[in-house]
mmCIF file of C-alpha atoms in Angstrom:
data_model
loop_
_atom_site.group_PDB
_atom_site.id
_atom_site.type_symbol
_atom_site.label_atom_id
_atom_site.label_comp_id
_atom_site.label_asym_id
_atom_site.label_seq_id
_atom_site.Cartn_x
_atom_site.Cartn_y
_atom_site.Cartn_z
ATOM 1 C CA UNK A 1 -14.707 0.665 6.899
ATOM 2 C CA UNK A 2 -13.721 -2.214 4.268
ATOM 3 C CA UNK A 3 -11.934 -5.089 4.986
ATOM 4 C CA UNK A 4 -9.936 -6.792 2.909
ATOM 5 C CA UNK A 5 -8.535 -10.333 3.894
ATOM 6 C CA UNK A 6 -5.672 -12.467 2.865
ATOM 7 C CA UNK A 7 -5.321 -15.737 2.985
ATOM 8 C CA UNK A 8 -3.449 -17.740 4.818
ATOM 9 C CA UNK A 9 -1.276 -14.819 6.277
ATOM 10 C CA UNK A 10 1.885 -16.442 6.841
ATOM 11 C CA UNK A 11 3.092 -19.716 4.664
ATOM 12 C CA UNK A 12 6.723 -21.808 4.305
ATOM 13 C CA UNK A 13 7.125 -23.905 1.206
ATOM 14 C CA UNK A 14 10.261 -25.873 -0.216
ATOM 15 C CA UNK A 15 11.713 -24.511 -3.513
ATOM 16 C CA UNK A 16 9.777 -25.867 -6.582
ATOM 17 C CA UNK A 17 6.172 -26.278 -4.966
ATOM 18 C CA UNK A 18 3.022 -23.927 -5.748
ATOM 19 C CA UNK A 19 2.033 -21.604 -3.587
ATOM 20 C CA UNK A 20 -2.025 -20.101 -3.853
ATOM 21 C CA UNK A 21 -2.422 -16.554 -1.725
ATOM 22 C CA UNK A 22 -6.612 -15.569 -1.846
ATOM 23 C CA UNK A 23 -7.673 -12.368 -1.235
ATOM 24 C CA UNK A 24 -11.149 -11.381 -0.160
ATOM 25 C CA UNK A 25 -13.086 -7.887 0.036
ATOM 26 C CA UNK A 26 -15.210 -8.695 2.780
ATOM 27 C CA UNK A 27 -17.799 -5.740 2.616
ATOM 28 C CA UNK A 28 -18.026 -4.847 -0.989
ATOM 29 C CA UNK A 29 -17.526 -5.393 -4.207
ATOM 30 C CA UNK A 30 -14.048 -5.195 -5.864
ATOM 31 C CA UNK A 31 -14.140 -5.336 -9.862
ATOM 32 C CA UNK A 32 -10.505 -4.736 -9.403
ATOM 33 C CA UNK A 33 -8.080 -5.765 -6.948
ATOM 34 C CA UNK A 34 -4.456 -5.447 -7.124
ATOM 35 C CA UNK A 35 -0.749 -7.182 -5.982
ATOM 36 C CA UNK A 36 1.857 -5.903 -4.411
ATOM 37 C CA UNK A 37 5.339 -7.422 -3.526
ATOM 38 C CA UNK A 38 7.449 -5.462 -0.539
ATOM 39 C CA UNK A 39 10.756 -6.477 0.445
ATOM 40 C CA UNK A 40 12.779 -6.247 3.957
ATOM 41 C CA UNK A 41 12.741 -2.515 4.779
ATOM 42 C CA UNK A 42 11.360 -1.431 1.018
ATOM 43 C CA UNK A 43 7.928 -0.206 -0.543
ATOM 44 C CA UNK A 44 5.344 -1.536 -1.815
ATOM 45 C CA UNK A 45 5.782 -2.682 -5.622
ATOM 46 C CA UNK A 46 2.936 -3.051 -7.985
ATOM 47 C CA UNK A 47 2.821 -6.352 -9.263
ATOM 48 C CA UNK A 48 -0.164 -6.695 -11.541
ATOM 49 C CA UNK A 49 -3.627 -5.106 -11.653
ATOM 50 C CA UNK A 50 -6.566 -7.815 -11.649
ATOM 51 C CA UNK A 51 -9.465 -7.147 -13.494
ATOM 52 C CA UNK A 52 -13.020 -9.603 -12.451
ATOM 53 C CA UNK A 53 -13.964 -11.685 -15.442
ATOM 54 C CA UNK A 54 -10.666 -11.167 -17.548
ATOM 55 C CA UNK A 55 -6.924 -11.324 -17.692
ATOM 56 C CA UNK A 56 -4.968 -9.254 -15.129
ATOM 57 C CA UNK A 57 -2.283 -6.631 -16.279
ATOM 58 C CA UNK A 58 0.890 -7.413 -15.058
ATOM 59 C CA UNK A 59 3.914 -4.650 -14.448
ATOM 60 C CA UNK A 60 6.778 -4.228 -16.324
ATOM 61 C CA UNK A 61 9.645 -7.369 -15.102
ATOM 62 C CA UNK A 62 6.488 -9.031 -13.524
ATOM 63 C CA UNK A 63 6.819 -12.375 -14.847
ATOM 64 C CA UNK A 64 2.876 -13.500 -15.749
ATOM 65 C CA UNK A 65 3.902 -17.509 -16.369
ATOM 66 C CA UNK A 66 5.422 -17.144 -12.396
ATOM 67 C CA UNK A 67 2.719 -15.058 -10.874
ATOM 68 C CA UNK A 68 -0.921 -16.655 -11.837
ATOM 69 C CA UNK A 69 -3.958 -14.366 -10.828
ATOM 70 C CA UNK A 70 -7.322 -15.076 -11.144
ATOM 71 C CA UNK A 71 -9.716 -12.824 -10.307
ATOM 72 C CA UNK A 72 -13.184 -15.130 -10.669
ATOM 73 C CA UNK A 73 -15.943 -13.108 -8.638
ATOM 74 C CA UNK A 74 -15.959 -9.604 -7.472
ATOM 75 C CA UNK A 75 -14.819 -10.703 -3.846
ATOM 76 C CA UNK A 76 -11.457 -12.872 -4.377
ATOM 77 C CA UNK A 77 -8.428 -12.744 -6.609
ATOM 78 C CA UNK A 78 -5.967 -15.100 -6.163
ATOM 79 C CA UNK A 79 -2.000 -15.353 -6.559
ATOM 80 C CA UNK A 80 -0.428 -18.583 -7.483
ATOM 81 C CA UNK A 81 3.408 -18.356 -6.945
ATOM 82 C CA UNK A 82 4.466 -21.368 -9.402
ATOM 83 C CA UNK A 83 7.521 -23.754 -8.617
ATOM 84 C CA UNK A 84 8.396 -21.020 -6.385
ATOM 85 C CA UNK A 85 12.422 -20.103 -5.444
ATOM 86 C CA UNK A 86 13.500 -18.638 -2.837
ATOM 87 C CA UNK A 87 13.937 -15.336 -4.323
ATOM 88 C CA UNK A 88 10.238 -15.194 -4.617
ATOM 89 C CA UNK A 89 10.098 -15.242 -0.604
ATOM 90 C CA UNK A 90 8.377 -11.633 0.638
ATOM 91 C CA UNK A 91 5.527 -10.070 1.859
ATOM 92 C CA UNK A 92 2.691 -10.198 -0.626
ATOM 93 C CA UNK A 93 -0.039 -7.975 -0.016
ATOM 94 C CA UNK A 94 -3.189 -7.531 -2.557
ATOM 95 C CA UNK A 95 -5.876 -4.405 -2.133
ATOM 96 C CA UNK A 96 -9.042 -4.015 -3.658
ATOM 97 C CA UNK A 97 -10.437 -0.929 -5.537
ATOM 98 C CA UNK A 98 -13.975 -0.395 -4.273
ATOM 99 C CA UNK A 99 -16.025 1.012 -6.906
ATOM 100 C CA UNK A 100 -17.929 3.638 -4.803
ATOM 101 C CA UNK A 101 -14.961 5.208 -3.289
ATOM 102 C CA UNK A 102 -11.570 6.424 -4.256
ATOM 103 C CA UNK A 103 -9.194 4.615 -2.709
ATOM 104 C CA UNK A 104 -7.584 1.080 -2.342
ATOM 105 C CA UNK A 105 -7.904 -0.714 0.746
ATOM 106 C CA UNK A 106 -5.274 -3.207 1.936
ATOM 107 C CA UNK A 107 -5.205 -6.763 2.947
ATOM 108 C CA UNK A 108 -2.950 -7.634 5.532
ATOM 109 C CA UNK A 109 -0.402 -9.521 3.681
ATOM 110 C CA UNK A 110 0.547 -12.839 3.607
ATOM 111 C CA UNK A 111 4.350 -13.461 4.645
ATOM 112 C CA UNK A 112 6.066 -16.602 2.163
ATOM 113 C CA UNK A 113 8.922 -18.329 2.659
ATOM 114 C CA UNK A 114 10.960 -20.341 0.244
ATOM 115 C CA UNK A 115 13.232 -22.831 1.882
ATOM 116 C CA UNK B 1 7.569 9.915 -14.475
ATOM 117 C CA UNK B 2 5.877 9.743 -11.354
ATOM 118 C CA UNK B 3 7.268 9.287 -8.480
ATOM 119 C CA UNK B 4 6.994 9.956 -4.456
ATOM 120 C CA UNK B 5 9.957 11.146 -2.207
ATOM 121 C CA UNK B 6 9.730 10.449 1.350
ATOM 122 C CA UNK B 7 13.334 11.767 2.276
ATOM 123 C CA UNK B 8 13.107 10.867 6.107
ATOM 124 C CA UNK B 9 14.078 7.191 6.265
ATOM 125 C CA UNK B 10 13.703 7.141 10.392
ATOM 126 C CA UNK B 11 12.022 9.396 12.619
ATOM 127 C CA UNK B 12 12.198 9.780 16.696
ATOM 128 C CA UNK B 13 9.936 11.466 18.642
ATOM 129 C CA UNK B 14 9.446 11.739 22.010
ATOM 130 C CA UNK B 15 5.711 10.569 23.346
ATOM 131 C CA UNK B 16 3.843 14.344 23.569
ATOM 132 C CA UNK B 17 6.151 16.033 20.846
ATOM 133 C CA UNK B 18 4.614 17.085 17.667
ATOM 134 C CA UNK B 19 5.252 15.310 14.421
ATOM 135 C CA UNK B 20 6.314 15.804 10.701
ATOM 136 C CA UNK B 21 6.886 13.071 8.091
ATOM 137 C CA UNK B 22 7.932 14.680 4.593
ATOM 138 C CA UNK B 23 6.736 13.300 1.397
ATOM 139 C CA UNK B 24 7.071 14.983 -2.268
ATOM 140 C CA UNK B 25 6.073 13.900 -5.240
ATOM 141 C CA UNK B 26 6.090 14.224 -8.944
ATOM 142 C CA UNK B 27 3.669 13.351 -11.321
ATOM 143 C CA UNK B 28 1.741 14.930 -14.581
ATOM 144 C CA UNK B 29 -1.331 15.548 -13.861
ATOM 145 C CA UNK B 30 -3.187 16.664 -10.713
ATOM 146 C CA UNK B 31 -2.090 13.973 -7.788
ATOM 147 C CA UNK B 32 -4.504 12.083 -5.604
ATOM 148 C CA UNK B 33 -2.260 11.782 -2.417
ATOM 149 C CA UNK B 34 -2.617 8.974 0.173
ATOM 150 C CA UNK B 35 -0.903 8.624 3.721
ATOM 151 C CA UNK B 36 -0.790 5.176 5.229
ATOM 152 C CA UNK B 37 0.391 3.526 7.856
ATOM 153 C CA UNK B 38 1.967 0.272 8.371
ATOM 154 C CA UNK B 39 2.497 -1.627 11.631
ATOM 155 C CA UNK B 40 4.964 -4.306 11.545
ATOM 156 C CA UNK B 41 4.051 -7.561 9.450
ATOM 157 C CA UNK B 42 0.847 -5.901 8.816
ATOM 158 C CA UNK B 43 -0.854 -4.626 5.811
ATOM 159 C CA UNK B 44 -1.544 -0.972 4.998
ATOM 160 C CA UNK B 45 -4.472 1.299 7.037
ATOM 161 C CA UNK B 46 -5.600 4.648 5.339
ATOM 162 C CA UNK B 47 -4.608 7.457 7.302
ATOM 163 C CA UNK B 48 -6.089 10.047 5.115
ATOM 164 C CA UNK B 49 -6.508 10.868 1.609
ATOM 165 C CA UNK B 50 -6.607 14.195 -0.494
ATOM 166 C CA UNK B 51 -8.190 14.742 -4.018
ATOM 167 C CA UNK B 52 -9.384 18.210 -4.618
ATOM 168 C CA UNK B 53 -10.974 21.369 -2.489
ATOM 169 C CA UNK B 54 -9.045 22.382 1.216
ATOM 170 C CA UNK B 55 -5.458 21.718 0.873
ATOM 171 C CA UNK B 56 -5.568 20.753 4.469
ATOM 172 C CA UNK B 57 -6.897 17.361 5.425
ATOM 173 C CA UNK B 58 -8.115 15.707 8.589
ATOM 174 C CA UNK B 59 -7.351 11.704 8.888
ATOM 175 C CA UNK B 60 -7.509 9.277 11.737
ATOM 176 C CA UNK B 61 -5.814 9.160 14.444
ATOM 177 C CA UNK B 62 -5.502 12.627 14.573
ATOM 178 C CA UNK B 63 -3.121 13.015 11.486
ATOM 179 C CA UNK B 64 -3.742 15.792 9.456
ATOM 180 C CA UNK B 65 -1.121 16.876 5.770
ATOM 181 C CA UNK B 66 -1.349 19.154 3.729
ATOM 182 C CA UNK B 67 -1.123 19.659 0.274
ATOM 183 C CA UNK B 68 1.289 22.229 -0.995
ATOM 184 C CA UNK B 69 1.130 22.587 -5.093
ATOM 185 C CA UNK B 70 3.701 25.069 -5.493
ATOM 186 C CA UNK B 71 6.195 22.572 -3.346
ATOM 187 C CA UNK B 72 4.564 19.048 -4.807
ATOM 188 C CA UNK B 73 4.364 18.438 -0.988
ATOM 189 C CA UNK B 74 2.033 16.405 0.967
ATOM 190 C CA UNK B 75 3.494 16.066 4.316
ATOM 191 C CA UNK B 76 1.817 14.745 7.170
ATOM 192 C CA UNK B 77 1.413 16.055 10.805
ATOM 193 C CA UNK B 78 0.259 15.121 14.446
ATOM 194 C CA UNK B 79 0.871 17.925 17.289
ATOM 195 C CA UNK B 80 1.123 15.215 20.058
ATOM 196 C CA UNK B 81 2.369 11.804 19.098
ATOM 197 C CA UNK B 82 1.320 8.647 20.965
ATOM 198 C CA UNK B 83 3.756 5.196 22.187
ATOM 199 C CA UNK B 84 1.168 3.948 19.467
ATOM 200 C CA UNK B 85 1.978 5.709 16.421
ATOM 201 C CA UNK B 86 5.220 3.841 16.391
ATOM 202 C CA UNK B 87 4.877 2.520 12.901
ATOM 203 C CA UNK B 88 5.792 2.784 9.080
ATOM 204 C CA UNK B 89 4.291 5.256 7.205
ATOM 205 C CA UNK B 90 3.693 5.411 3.591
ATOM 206 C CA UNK B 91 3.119 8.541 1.317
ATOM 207 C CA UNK B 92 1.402 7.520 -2.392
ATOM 208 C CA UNK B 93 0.014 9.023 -5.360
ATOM 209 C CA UNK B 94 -2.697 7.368 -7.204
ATOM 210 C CA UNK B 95 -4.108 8.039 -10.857
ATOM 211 C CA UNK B 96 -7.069 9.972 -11.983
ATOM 212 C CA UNK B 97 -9.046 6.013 -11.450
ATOM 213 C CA UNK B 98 -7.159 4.879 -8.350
ATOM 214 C CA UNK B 99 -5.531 2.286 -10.047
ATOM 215 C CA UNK B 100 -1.779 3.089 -10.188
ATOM 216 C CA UNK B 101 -0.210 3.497 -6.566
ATOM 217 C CA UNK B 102 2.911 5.094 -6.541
ATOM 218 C CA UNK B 103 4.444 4.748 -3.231
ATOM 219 C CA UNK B 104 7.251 5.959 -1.467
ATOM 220 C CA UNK B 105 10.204 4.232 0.319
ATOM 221 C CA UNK B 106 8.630 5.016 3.818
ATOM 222 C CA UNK B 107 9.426 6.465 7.233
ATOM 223 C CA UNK B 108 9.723 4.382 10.375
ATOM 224 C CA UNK B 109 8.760 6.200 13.301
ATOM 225 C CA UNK B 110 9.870 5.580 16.444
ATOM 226 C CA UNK B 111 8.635 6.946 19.705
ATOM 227 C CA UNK B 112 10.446 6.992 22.257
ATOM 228 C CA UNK B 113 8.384 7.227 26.449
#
């Protein structure tokens, strides 16, 4: 099946730095990949939809200045959390639409903490 | 507005018993439904995936839902649960271009030997 990675998959930061998450589709081609954000015991939240080639589209409250993607080939979108806070600690997970079949398929999340 | 209901925040089962996890939704046009699971600290593995046709599908695992239009259900089912199905699982709806997930809160499942 596809495989999605995420890198690095677990990452502790103090408060103010920049924090870059990658995602990869290993096995195919993803013109669009997408964000999600899932807190303690919660769902998954759609953070912003990212588009190869041009700017992503970000979810209502998503903050677009805070939450950099770039999605610059059709395998890898990145995430930069800027000057990061601790509220932005969470699980961040990204998927990737494969154009051939109907679904998303999930990284495997990358856990950040804000100290 | 769309939205997905999985009313069932835990779940036991005993290893061998059958299982149920609820999930309804709403949404405005015809739903592309989605069951996935979760393991802990772990991204998000398809179980199974409905779009049109049988109303009953066949996943992984041995997880099968069905689709119920006249209840907006989608629940999904296993007649003999495994110590390794202890997990999280995760009813969405998706748009006509698989773009917009909408998921629901979860269940955890616990098994217990």
């Amino acid at each position: 099946g596809a495989v999605v990675s995420q890198h690095p998959s677990r990452v502790i930061c103090k408060s103010g730095t920049s924090v870059k998450i990658e995602c990869r589709s290993l096995d195919f081609q993803a013109t669009t990949m997408f964000w999600y954000r899932q807190f303690p015991k919660q769902s998954l939240m759609l953070m912003a939809t990212s588009n190869e080639g041009s700017k992503a589209t970000y979810e209502q409250g998503v903050e677009k200045d805070k939450f950099l993607i770039n999605h610059a080939s059709l395998t890898l979108s990145t995430l930069t959390v800027t000057s990061a806070h601790p509220e932005d600690s969470s699980f961040y997970i990204c998927s990737a639409r494969d154009s051939g079949k109907e679904t998303q398929y999930f990284g495997p999340g990358t856990r950040l903490l804000v100290l | 507005a769309q939205s997905v209901t999985q009313p069932d925040i835990h779940i036991t089962v005993s290893e061998g018993a059958s299982l149920e996890l609820r999930c309804n939704y709403s949404y405005g046009a015809t739903p592309y439904l989605f069951w996935y699971v979760q393991s802990p600290g772990q991204g998000l593995q398809l179980l199974l995936k409905y779009f049109s046709g049988d109303t009953l599908v066949q996943g992984i695992k041995g997880f099968e839902a069905e689709f119920k239009r006249s209840q907006s259900s989608f629940n999904l089912r296993k007649p003999s649960v495994h110590w390794s199905d202890a997990a999280e699982y995760f009813c969405a709806v998706g748009d006509y271009n698989f773009n917009k997930f909408y998921f629901g809160s979860g269940t955890k499942l616990n098994v217990k030997p």
